Amino acid sequence: MTNTAKNYLIQENKVQAPEIQTVEDKISNTLEFIYYDAKKETSRYLEDTKVEAGGE
Amino acid sequence: MKKRIVGLETEYAIRYSSLISEKQDNRVLYDLIIKIIPSFVKIADGTSILKWKQIFLENGSAFCYESLPHHIDSGLLEAATPECTSTLELILYQRSIDKLLQQTLEKLNQNQSRLFSKSTISLIKNCKDAYNNIYGAQENYSGVIAKGAFLFLYRLFLIFYLPLLAVYIFFVFIASFFILFFQSVLMIFFYIFYLIYITWFRERNHKFNNYEVFFYPNHKSFFYQFERLSGIVLTFTEIILSFPLIVPYVFILKYFTFRDYKKHLLAFIVTRILFTGSGSINNRGEFYLSEKAMFTKRISRTSNFPADRCIYDPGNLMKLTYLSVLSFFRFEFHYLKELFNNVQRFQIGMSDSCMCQVSELLKVGPLYILMDMIDEGFLKETPQIRFPIKTLKTINQYPNFRTFKIEIKNYKKLKLPSSLTALEIQFWYLNQAKEYLKQKTILDPEYHLIVKEWEQTLNLLKEEPEKLFGKIDWITKRILINQTLMKEKNLKSNNVLDIDGITKEDYIKHYELLKVIDIKYHDLYEGYYYELEKANLTKRFFSEQEIEYAIKNPPKSSELAKIRSSIIKRMQQSYENIKISWNYVKIGSGAISKIIQLEDFKKRRIDT
């Protein structure tokens, strides 16, 4: 998650700034960040992480 | 026996995301990453014949490029920790490698050349991509390879086997020479043909008016396809030709080596996925605890096929045997000497790459203690699972581990019920370890920390698994996935750590989004695990300062790593051609090269 995305979420009042969070808030807000970020990614991310053949 | 040496090998998938260009050759991306590393630490070239582009770092760890011959462009970055005799220290060094790679990626992505502008290069520390390709981690523990008659027969077999292998390698070299010669002739023929074609017919056919289609190393190029085809031919020729030679060897390795460890640790390793699994979903809406367990086919390797996934992997011994013969041709005998050592690397292939430090500690810590218990004859009778692989597959699928009863063959001897759950088997091993610490009055705080973490984790798995969020990977990932689904469906969740309540149909419907979370959780550059770490939602054993120190300094518990590190640090002032290995250094090249064992450096007190 980029700082721009985080600032956007804070500005939009979707989450609270880190310094005023409780533990529950922290979990909830981090999950919100992750959800927001994952929504931006597409199947291209899965394609980009394709290995084709594992080594080992 | 000396204190046990332990080490981790981790394969990182290379990610290249770009809005403007196509997928790049991973060899190029690996080189870009490696070029940045000297701006953080001192490095030296490795000597290994089998490890391509290997480098050693000043803390004693190593990186190399790992690939299969027919997918040489889509290989992985493999990192190996320095050898440690403390499991806590081992976790610290694994973290230091992750941290160094993170710093490298940040620098690389900030200062990209024109060729890679508007793109992101990253590494994924997991074991399975979205297309079910498997790679990942391996664990290595030093242990007694065999005792008594089994050791004698194993060595006797080697004495007869090595000359046969030497003859085989000689003929493979000749065959490879002819195959490569044939390939080169074909390449030259196609090259001349193509030059004639584009010179005479280029204007008529606009489809082939771009030289790059032919020469540029992308997936459409002729060279790329030719290289891949050659790789397939070479790989399968090698596998088929070596099959009659490999089968008796894997049989000997399976039945003659590490017998006690294999027997007494199997039930533990099958059920430890409860806390070592990194979690994975598939497109059928199923959630699995362990990525590696999904594709594990047998207990021990039975062939040299790359897809022969197993729990105990003697691949390292096979490589050592191969190296012994190769080095023999070069009049170097150190590998041969190493092959006949009584203490060898016991390698666990079914090992997930862990992000959570608790998962990683519990991956190596309890096993380390159990191996000590086996060596000392404390564990003479352990639960023997009737169908180990079938059991592994069953408990791996969530939520079977809670209720599935595992049949125990020797339950009467152990005075146990005829079947136990995976958690009950883990509690059995835990109680044995606690008894061992008590009876042997072991005061080492590390052992007590491991047992305490193990006990706490098992108790929470039984009662409140959601409290292991940030400590155990599969639980953390499952909660991230479930919460994403709740948000996607606009549902309000009363419990932010809800581990259940999602249906298979939901998983299938939103598979792509959830799979992104599954994979990006392991991304070293802007990955989700590190988001949790930044928010202080994970349990950590080490401070940032300790990790930074470990990036530049060898482990205190390893003499060999200290010597290796000392040589790498001093090499910067040397003009000699020096190459490093795990056990020796090679000075000079060709006929005038000299090999010095690291142990000898210690004896000669060259190390400062």
XYZ file of C-alpha atoms in Angstrom, chain B residues 92-337:
246
model
C 17.221 -13.817 12.800
C 19.386 -14.588 9.747
C 16.365 -15.541 7.633
C 14.859 -12.159 8.628
C 18.122 -10.414 7.745
C 17.996 -11.925 4.240
C 14.364 -10.808 3.813
C 15.267 -7.328 5.067
C 18.301 -7.013 2.775
C 16.189 -8.061 -0.212
C 13.508 -5.539 0.781
C 16.084 -2.746 0.949
C 17.500 -3.860 -2.405
C 14.065 -3.839 -4.053
C 13.291 -0.387 -2.686
C 16.520 1.007 -4.116
C 16.048 -0.840 -7.400
C 12.499 0.412 -7.882
C 13.517 3.984 -7.054
C 16.418 4.094 -9.520
C 15.255 2.252 -12.582
C 16.960 2.437 -15.897
C 15.075 3.522 -19.009
C 14.528 -0.070 -20.025
C 12.530 -0.794 -16.870
C 10.847 2.564 -16.283
C 7.214 2.493 -15.104
C 7.691 -1.006 -13.826
C 8.036 -2.744 -10.468
C 10.426 -5.556 -9.636
C 9.747 -7.596 -6.551
C 10.226 -10.964 -4.869
C 7.536 -13.231 -3.487
C 8.442 -15.397 -0.503
C 5.918 -18.198 -0.937
C 5.788 -21.771 -2.266
C 3.103 -21.754 -4.955
C 1.981 -19.324 -7.643
C -1.606 -18.837 -8.848
C -1.056 -21.531 -11.493
C 0.003 -24.308 -9.091
C 3.726 -24.201 -9.833
C 5.617 -25.289 -6.723
C 8.935 -24.035 -5.366
C 9.740 -22.612 -1.923
C 11.690 -23.562 1.157
C 13.797 -26.426 2.452
C 15.165 -27.069 5.918
C 18.554 -28.617 6.635
C 19.656 -30.191 9.910
C 22.977 -31.923 10.472
C 22.494 -35.452 11.745
C 24.049 -38.907 11.886
C 23.355 -40.477 8.487
C 23.380 -44.097 9.689
C 24.808 -46.367 12.338
C 26.279 -49.879 12.459
C 25.384 -52.250 9.602
C 23.355 -49.606 7.746
C 26.326 -47.221 7.673
C 28.628 -50.013 6.508
C 26.220 -51.069 3.707
C 25.609 -47.465 2.634
C 29.362 -46.811 2.291
C 29.899 -50.146 0.546
C 27.188 -49.205 -1.950
C 28.926 -45.857 -2.592
C 32.246 -47.594 -3.304
C 30.605 -49.641 -6.079
C 28.287 -46.874 -7.240
C 30.789 -44.020 -7.719
C 32.796 -45.656 -10.565
C 29.515 -46.428 -12.383
C 28.444 -42.811 -11.957
C 31.818 -41.648 -13.289
C 31.353 -43.743 -16.450
C 27.812 -42.413 -16.827
C 28.940 -38.777 -16.456
C 31.677 -39.340 -19.038
C 29.137 -40.609 -21.603
C 26.674 -37.820 -20.744
C 29.413 -35.273 -21.478
C 30.005 -36.857 -24.860
C 26.262 -37.028 -25.596
C 25.803 -33.404 -24.460
C 28.660 -32.314 -26.712
C 26.945 -33.857 -29.754
C 23.535 -32.425 -28.780
C 25.040 -28.942 -28.340
C 26.971 -29.284 -31.592
C 23.773 -30.291 -33.408
C 21.933 -27.339 -31.813
C 24.656 -24.894 -32.861
C 24.583 -26.137 -36.454
C 20.800 -25.782 -36.485
C 21.023 -22.261 -35.058
C 23.544 -21.182 -37.691
C 21.358 -22.707 -40.424
C 18.233 -20.881 -39.208
C 20.200 -17.673 -38.749
C 21.512 -17.709 -42.351
C 18.080 -18.714 -43.651
C 16.440 -15.864 -41.779
C 18.982 -13.275 -42.976
C 18.301 -14.341 -46.565
C 14.572 -14.262 -45.902
C 14.471 -10.741 -44.459
C 16.831 -9.396 -47.120
C 14.894 -10.743 -50.123
C 11.302 -10.905 -48.940
C 11.024 -8.288 -46.214
C 9.082 -5.775 -48.301
C 6.522 -8.356 -49.362
C 5.777 -9.588 -45.865
C 5.186 -6.833 -43.252
C 4.488 -9.361 -40.545
C 8.224 -10.004 -40.069
C 9.528 -6.506 -40.562
C 10.872 -6.235 -37.045
C 14.269 -7.711 -36.188
C 13.282 -7.825 -32.498
C 10.830 -10.660 -33.086
C 13.807 -12.767 -33.985
C 16.592 -11.498 -31.750
C 15.145 -9.743 -28.691
C 14.955 -12.111 -25.693
C 11.186 -12.081 -25.194
C 8.655 -14.902 -25.294
C 7.947 -14.516 -28.984
C 11.536 -14.631 -30.137
C 12.913 -17.535 -32.087
C 15.939 -17.782 -29.780
C 13.714 -18.029 -26.726
C 11.643 -20.863 -28.205
C 14.758 -22.631 -29.435
C 16.443 -22.342 -26.019
C 13.337 -23.752 -24.310
C 13.062 -26.649 -26.757
C 16.754 -27.451 -26.290
C 16.259 -27.382 -22.530
C 13.357 -29.846 -22.752
C 15.413 -32.211 -24.955
C 18.421 -32.033 -22.611
C 16.352 -32.455 -19.421
C 14.403 -35.466 -20.624
C 17.479 -37.074 -22.198
C 19.275 -36.728 -18.867
C 16.319 -38.064 -16.842
C 15.788 -41.083 -19.112
C 19.497 -41.920 -19.370
C 20.108 -41.588 -15.643
C 16.944 -43.427 -14.562
C 18.557 -46.912 -14.239
C 21.348 -45.359 -12.211
C 19.176 -43.188 -9.985
C 16.566 -45.804 -8.956
C 18.934 -48.050 -6.910
C 20.515 -44.975 -5.332
C 17.224 -43.432 -4.163
C 16.265 -46.865 -2.835
C 19.461 -46.969 -0.722
C 18.961 -43.392 0.419
C 15.358 -44.134 1.360
C 15.965 -47.292 3.386
C 19.545 -46.901 4.687
C 19.940 -43.235 5.644
C 18.529 -41.160 8.531
C 16.277 -44.085 9.503
C 15.592 -43.011 13.094
C 14.778 -39.410 12.214
C 12.484 -40.443 9.378
C 10.605 -42.910 11.542
C 10.187 -40.823 14.682
C 9.596 -37.425 13.075
C 7.024 -38.391 10.435
C 3.889 -37.992 12.602
C 5.249 -34.693 13.899
C 6.017 -33.297 10.416
C 2.668 -34.396 8.972
C 0.765 -32.632 11.771
C 3.013 -29.566 12.221
C 1.295 -27.904 9.236
C -1.170 -26.717 11.894
C 1.302 -23.979 12.775
C 3.853 -23.938 9.921
C 1.423 -23.773 6.959
C 1.279 -20.490 5.088
C -2.283 -21.034 3.782
C -3.658 -21.116 0.260
C -6.983 -21.048 -1.576
C -7.798 -22.761 -4.855
C -10.372 -22.017 -7.554
C -12.691 -24.731 -6.176
C -13.251 -22.609 -3.073
C -11.146 -24.766 -0.780
C -8.739 -23.388 1.822
C -5.552 -25.315 2.648
C -3.252 -24.885 5.654
C 0.000 -25.622 3.806
C 1.043 -24.775 0.253
C 3.681 -27.508 0.025
C 1.470 -30.227 1.537
C -1.046 -29.725 -1.307
C 1.471 -31.181 -3.760
C 3.439 -33.604 -1.582
C 3.243 -37.050 -3.174
C 5.383 -39.329 -1.035
C 7.460 -39.647 2.102
C 10.849 -39.972 0.366
C 12.039 -39.156 -3.139
C 11.887 -42.089 -5.579
C 13.300 -40.458 -8.718
C 15.134 -37.391 -9.999
C 11.987 -35.883 -11.549
C 11.605 -32.268 -10.372
C 7.882 -32.871 -9.688
C 8.602 -35.763 -7.303
C 7.578 -33.724 -4.227
C 8.341 -35.447 -0.959
C 8.577 -34.870 2.796
C 12.180 -36.052 3.179
C 14.261 -34.937 0.231
C 17.706 -36.559 -0.180
C 18.353 -34.316 -3.210
C 21.297 -32.732 -1.375
C 23.011 -36.133 -0.984
C 22.370 -36.902 -4.662
C 23.963 -33.557 -5.613
C 26.923 -34.197 -3.300
C 27.507 -37.615 -4.914
C 27.345 -36.054 -8.367
C 29.753 -33.276 -7.306
C 32.175 -35.837 -5.827
C 32.541 -37.494 -9.216
C 32.679 -34.208 -11.167
C 35.399 -32.884 -8.852
C 37.264 -36.180 -9.132
C 37.673 -35.462 -12.866
C 39.255 -32.134 -11.837
C 41.569 -33.851 -9.319
C 39.719 -32.258 -6.391
C 38.802 -34.677 -3.597
C 37.180 -32.551 -0.890
C 33.605 -33.447 -1.970
C 34.494 -37.147 -1.991
C 35.813 -36.849 1.556
